[in-house]
Coordinates of C-alpha atoms in Angstrom, one line a residue:
X1 CA -96.6 -14.7 4.8
X2 CA -96.2 -14.8 8.5
X3 CA -97.1 -17.4 9.9
X4 CA -98.1 -17.6 13.5
X5 CA -96.0 -18.7 16.2
X6 CA -96.8 -21.4 18.2
X7 CA -95.5 -20.7 21.7
X8 CA -94.5 -22.9 24.6
X9 CA -96.0 -20.9 27.5
X10 CA -99.3 -19.0 27.2
X11 CA -99.1 -15.0 27.8
X12 CA -100.1 -15.6 31.4
X13 CA -97.2 -17.6 32.1
X14 CA -94.9 -15.6 30.3
X15 CA -96.2 -12.3 31.8
X16 CA -95.1 -14.3 35.5
X17 CA -92.3 -15.2 33.8
X18 CA -91.0 -10.9 32.8
X19 CA -91.6 -9.8 35.7
X20 CA -90.9 -12.3 38.4
X21 CA -88.2 -14.2 37.2
X22 CA -86.3 -11.7 34.5
X23 CA -87.3 -13.3 31.3
X24 CA -86.6 -11.4 28.6
X25 CA -88.6 -13.2 26.3
X26 CA -88.2 -15.8 23.6
X27 CA -85.0 -15.9 21.7
X28 CA -86.4 -15.2 18.1
X29 CA -88.4 -11.8 19.6
X30 CA -84.8 -10.7 20.8
X31 CA -83.3 -9.9 16.9
X32 CA -84.1 -8.9 13.6
X33 CA -83.3 -11.3 10.6
X34 CA -84.6 -11.3 7.0
X35 CA -88.0 -13.6 7.3
X36 CA -86.6 -16.7 5.4
X37 CA -83.2 -16.4 7.6
X38 CA -85.6 -16.6 10.9
X39 CA -87.5 -19.3 9.3
X40 CA -84.9 -21.5 8.9
X41 CA -83.5 -20.7 12.4
X42 CA -86.9 -21.8 13.5
X43 CA -86.6 -24.6 11.3
X44 CA -83.0 -25.7 12.6
X45 CA -82.7 -24.4 16.2
X46 CA -86.5 -24.0 17.3
X47 CA -85.4 -20.3 18.2
X48 CA -89.5 -19.7 19.0
X49 CA -89.1 -22.3 21.9
X50 CA -85.6 -20.6 23.3
X51 CA -85.9 -18.3 26.5
X52 CA -83.8 -15.4 27.1
X53 CA -83.1 -14.5 30.4
X54 CA -81.2 -12.0 33.0
X55 CA -79.0 -12.2 36.0
X56 CA -83.1 -12.2 37.7
X57 CA -83.4 -15.2 35.8
X58 CA -80.4 -16.7 37.1
X59 CA -81.2 -16.0 40.7
X60 CA -84.6 -17.9 40.0
X61 CA -82.5 -20.7 38.8
X62 CA -80.4 -20.9 42.0
X63 CA -83.1 -19.8 44.7
X64 CA -86.6 -20.0 43.3
X65 CA -87.1 -23.1 41.5
X66 CA -87.5 -21.5 38.1
X67 CA -86.8 -24.6 36.1
X68 CA -89.6 -26.4 37.9
X69 CA -92.2 -23.7 37.0
X70 CA -90.7 -24.1 33.2
X71 CA -91.6 -27.5 33.1
X72 CA -95.2 -27.6 34.6
X73 CA -97.4 -27.8 31.6
X74 CA -100.5 -25.9 31.6
X75 CA -103.9 -26.6 29.5
X76 CA -105.6 -30.2 28.9
X77 CA -102.4 -32.4 30.8
X78 CA -101.1 -30.8 33.3
X79 CA -99.3 -33.5 34.6
X80 CA -97.3 -33.9 31.7
X81 CA -93.7 -31.7 31.7
X82 CA -92.4 -30.1 29.6
X83 CA -88.8 -29.4 28.5
X84 CA -87.3 -26.4 28.6
X85 CA -84.0 -24.5 26.9
X86 CA -82.9 -21.0 28.8
X87 CA -80.4 -18.7 28.3
X88 CA -79.3 -16.6 31.3
X89 CA -76.2 -14.6 32.6
X90 CA -74.1 -13.3 35.9
X91 CA -71.9 -11.0 35.5
X92 CA -69.6 -11.2 32.2
X93 CA -70.6 -15.1 31.9
X94 CA -73.4 -16.6 30.1
X95 CA -75.4 -19.9 30.8
X96 CA -77.6 -22.3 28.8
X97 CA -80.2 -24.4 30.6
X98 CA -81.2 -27.4 29.0
X99 CA -84.3 -29.4 30.5
X100 CA -85.2 -32.7 29.3
X101 CA -87.9 -34.9 30.3
X102 CA -86.6 -38.6 30.2
X103 CA -89.2 -41.1 28.2
X104 CA -88.0 -43.8 30.9
X105 CA -88.8 -42.0 34.4
X106 CA -90.8 -38.8 33.3
X107 CA -88.6 -36.5 35.1
X108 CA -86.6 -33.5 34.2
X109 CA -82.9 -34.2 33.3
X110 CA -81.3 -30.5 33.4
X111 CA -78.0 -29.6 31.3
X112 CA -75.7 -26.6 32.4
X113 CA -73.0 -25.2 30.2
X114 CA -71.1 -22.6 29.6
X115 CA -71.8 -19.9 27.0
X116 CA -68.1 -19.1 25.9
X117 CA -67.9 -15.0 24.0
X118 CA -68.5 -14.5 20.4
X119 CA -65.4 -14.7 19.0
X120 CA -66.3 -13.6 15.1
X121 CA -68.5 -10.8 16.6
X122 CA -66.3 -9.6 19.2
X123 CA -63.9 -6.7 18.8
X124 CA -60.6 -8.4 17.8
X125 CA -58.5 -5.8 19.2
X126 CA -59.5 -4.0 22.1
X127 CA -59.7 -0.5 22.5
X128 CA -57.3 0.4 24.7
X129 CA -54.4 -1.7 22.9
X130 CA -55.4 0.4 19.8
X131 CA -54.9 3.5 21.5
X132 CA -51.7 2.1 22.9
X133 CA -50.1 1.2 19.9
X134 CA -51.3 4.2 18.1
X135 CA -49.7 6.0 20.9
X136 CA -46.2 4.6 20.5
X137 CA -47.1 5.2 16.5
X138 CA -47.5 9.0 17.2
X139 CA -44.0 8.9 19.3
X140 CA -42.3 7.3 16.8
X141 CA -43.7 9.6 14.1
X142 CA -42.7 12.6 15.9
X143 CA -39.0 11.3 16.6
X144 CA -38.3 10.8 12.8
X145 CA -40.0 14.5 12.2
X146 CA -37.5 15.7 14.8
X147 CA -34.5 13.5 13.2
X148 CA -35.8 14.6 9.3
X149 CA -33.6 18.3 9.2
X150 CA -30.0 16.3 10.4
X151 CA -30.7 13.5 8.1
X152 CA -31.2 15.9 5.2
X153 CA -28.2 18.0 6.6
X154 CA -26.0 14.6 6.3
X155 CA -27.1 13.9 2.8
X156 CA -26.0 17.4 1.7
X157 CA -22.9 17.1 3.4
X158 CA -22.2 13.5 1.8
X159 CA -23.2 15.1 -1.7
X160 CA -20.4 17.5 -1.1
X161 CA -17.8 15.6 0.3
X162 CA -18.7 12.8 -3.2
X163 CA -18.3 15.9 -5.2
X164 CA -15.4 17.3 -3.3
X165 CA -13.8 13.9 -4.0
X166 CA -14.5 14.3 -8.0
X167 CA -12.8 17.4 -8.6
X168 CA -9.4 15.9 -6.3

């Protein structure tokens, strides 16, 4: 039973956001999850209202007044401003922009947070570090294999000396 999701923006406005501002889509469209998990995320975090952007989106925020465009309401009450939540990136950095409309002044207030890389989903050790340790391990194993015949000879010599001492 999939219910129709009520979107913040019309299809026309979303098309403009995608073409001109680099919006990828709503967060709930950007990943797959079992229906029960998706409904829980929509209920708890309203992921169906969160926009996911790109570097082009970040440029639109910085230089083209994207937050003002996102705040503009459509339909019955065009003077009413809308709150918004948007994730963007620039290089290897990610940002979350939250625009909330003040109940007192009626004006938007914007908060920008830097998003730290996910620790649980990120690889624990880089491939470069793994390769370095593997190379060191290979070198130690090669040295051990080289020393093995000498060690076996020394053990044989020890047994022979012990036998000679017992005879004497």
